[in-house]
Coordinates of C-alpha atoms in Angstrom, one line a residue:
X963 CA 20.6 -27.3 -6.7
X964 CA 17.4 -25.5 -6.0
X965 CA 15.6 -27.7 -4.0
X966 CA 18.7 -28.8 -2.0
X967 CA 19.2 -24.4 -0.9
X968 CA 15.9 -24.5 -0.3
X969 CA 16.0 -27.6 2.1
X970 CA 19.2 -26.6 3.7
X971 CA 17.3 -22.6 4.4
X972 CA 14.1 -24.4 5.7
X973 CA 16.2 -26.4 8.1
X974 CA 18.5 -23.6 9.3
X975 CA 21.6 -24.3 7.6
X976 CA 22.1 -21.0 6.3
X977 CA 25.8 -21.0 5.9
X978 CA 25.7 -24.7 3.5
X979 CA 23.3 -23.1 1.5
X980 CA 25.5 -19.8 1.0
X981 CA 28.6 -22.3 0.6
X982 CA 26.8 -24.0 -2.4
X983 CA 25.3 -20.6 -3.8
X984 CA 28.7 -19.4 -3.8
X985 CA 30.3 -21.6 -5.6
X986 CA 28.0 -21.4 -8.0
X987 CA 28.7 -17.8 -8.3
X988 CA 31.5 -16.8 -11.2
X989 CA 32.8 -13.6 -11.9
X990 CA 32.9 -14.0 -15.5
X991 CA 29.4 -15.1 -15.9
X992 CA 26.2 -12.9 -16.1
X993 CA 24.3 -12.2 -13.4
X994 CA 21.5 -13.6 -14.6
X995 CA 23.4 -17.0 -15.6
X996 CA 24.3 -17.1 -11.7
X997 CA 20.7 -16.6 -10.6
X998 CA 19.5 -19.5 -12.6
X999 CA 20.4 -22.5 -10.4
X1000 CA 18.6 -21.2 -7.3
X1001 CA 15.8 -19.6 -9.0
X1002 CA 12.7 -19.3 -6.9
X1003 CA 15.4 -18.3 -3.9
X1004 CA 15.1 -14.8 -2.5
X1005 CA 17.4 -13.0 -0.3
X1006 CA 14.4 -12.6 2.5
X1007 CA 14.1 -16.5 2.4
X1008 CA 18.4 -16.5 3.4
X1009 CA 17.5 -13.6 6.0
X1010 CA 14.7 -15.8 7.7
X1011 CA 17.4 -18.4 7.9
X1012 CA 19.6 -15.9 9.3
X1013 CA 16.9 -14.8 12.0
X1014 CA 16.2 -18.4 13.6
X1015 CA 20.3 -19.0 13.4
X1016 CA 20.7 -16.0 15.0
X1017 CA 18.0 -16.6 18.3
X1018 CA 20.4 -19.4 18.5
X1019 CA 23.9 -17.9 19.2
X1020 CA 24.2 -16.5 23.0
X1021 CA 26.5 -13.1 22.2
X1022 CA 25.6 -9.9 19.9
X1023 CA 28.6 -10.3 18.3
X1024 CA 28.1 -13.9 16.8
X1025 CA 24.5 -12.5 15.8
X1026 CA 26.4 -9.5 13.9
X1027 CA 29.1 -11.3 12.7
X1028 CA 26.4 -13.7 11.3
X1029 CA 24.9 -10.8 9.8
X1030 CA 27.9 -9.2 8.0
X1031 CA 28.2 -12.3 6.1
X1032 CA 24.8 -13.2 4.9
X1033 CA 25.5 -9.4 3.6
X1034 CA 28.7 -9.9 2.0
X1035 CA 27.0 -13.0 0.4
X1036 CA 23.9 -11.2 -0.7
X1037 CA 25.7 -8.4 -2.3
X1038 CA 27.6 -10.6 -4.8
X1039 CA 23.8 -12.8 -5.2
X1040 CA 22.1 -10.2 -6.0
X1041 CA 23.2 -6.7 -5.3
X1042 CA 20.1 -4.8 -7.0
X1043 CA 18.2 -6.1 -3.1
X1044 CA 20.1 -2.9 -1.9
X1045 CA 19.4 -0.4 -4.2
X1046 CA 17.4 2.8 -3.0
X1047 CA 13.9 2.7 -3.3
X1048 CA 11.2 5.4 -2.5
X1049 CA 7.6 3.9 -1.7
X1050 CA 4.7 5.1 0.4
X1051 CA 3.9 3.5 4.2
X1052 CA 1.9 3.7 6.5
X1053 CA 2.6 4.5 9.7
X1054 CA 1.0 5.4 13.1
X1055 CA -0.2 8.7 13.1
X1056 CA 0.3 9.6 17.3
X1057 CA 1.9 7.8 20.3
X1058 CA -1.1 8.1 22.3
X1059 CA -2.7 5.9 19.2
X1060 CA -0.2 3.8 19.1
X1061 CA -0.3 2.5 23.1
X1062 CA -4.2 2.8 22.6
X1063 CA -3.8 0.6 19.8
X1064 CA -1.3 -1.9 21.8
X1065 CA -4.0 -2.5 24.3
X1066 CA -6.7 -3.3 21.8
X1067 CA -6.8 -5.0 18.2
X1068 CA -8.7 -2.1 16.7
X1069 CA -6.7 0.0 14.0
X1070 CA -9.0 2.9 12.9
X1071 CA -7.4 4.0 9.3
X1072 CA -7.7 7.6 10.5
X1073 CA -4.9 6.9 13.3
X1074 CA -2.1 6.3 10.0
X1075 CA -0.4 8.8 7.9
X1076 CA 0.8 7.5 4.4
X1077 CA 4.6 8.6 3.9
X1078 CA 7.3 7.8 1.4
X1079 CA 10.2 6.3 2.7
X1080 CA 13.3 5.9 0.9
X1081 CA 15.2 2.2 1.6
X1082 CA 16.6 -0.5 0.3
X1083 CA 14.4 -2.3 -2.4
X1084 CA 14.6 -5.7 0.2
X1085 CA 13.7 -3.1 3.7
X1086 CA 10.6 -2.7 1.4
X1087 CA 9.9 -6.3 0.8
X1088 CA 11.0 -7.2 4.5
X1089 CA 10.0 -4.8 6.1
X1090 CA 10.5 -5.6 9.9
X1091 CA 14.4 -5.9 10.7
X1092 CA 14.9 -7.6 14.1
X1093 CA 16.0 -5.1 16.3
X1094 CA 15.8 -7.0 19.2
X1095 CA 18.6 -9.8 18.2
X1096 CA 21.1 -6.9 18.1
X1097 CA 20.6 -5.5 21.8
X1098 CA 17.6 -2.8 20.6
X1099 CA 17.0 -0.1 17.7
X1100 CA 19.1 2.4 19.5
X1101 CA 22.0 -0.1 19.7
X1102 CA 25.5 1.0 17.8
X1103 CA 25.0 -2.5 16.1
X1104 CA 21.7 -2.9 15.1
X1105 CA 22.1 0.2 13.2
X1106 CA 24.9 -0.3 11.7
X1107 CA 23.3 -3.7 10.0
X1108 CA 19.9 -2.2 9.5
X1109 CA 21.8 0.3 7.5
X1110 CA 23.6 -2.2 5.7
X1111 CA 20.9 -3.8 4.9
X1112 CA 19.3 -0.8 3.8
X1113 CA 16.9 0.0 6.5
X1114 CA 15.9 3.8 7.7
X1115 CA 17.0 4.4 11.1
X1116 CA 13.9 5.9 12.0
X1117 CA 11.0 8.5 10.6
X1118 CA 11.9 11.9 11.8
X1119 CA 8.8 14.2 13.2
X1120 CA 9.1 16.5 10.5
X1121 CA 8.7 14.0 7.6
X1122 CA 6.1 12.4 10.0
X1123 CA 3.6 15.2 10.4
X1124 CA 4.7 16.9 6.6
X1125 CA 5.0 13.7 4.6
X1126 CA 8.3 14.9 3.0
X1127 CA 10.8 12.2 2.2
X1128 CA 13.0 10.8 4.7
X1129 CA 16.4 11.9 5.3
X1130 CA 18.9 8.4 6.5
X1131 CA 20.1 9.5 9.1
X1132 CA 24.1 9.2 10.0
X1133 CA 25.6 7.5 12.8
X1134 CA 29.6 6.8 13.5
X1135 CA 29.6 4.0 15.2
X1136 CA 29.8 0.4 14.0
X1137 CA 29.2 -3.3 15.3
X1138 CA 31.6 -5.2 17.7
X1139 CA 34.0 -7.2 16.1
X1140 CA 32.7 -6.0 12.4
X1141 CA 35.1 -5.0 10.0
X1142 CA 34.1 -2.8 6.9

């Protein structure tokens, strides 16, 4: 069963391989039990899937709704993938560095500050969420699944310039056509 989720991900079918991964999930089992039969499968291989399927569709909403699923599925997969998680980054210490550093490949390492940034164990693991799919960062949308999918919002100037931990921030919006 493996080798067949990972053939359908590879080839885009992202929701046949969620079909056979959830019927392989049981409530009265162990979690570990459940994670046997795909073992070697990771929730950033079904969000890869998720990406190409999602350049795909034509409208936001298909992408979202596409989204909110994969979700819902990874939750019952593997639900520690959302736990909080505090690690150091690095990020780009200045604007100005930052469009300097857009117009050539050079990266100094004193134009990055190291922070600690608390999200979701898989934001860590994948780190770049694409924001673009979902009509932009600033997007009622995209932030709603970025922080579903346990992703910070954005790092503030304070914990930017004082390397305190980031605060989420909260937002009252929500996706098109998304219920919670």
């Amino acid at each position: 069963t493996f080798l067949l989720v990972k053939c359908l991900l590879s080839a885009g079918q992202l929701n046949d391989a969620i079909n056979i991964c959830t019927k392989k999930i049981r409530p009265n089992k162990a979690v570990l039990e459940d994670k046997k039969f795909a073992e070697g499968t990771k929730a950033k291989d079904f969000f890869r899937a998720a990406i190409i399927n999602a350049k795909h569709k034509s409208s936001v909403s298909e992408r979202c709704m596409s989204f909110y699923h994969l979700h819902c599925f990874l939750q019952q997969w593997d639900p520690s993938i959302f736990t909080l998680d505090s690690r150091k980054i690095r990020v780009a210490r200045r604007r100005a560095s930052v469009e300097h550093m857009r117009r050539t490949s050079f990266r100094a390492s004193e134009d990055f500050d190291t922070v600690v940034v608390e999200q979701s164990v898989f934001a860590h693991e994948y780190p770049r969420f694409p924001d673009e799919l979902f009509g932009g960062k600033e997007s009622a949308c995209c932030q709603k699944l970025r922080a579903m999918f346990g992703y910070v919002q954005s790092i503030s100037a304070a914990t930017y310039q004082s390397n305190k931990k980031y605060r989420r921030s909260s937002f009252a919006q929500s996706c098109p056509n998304i219920h919670d």
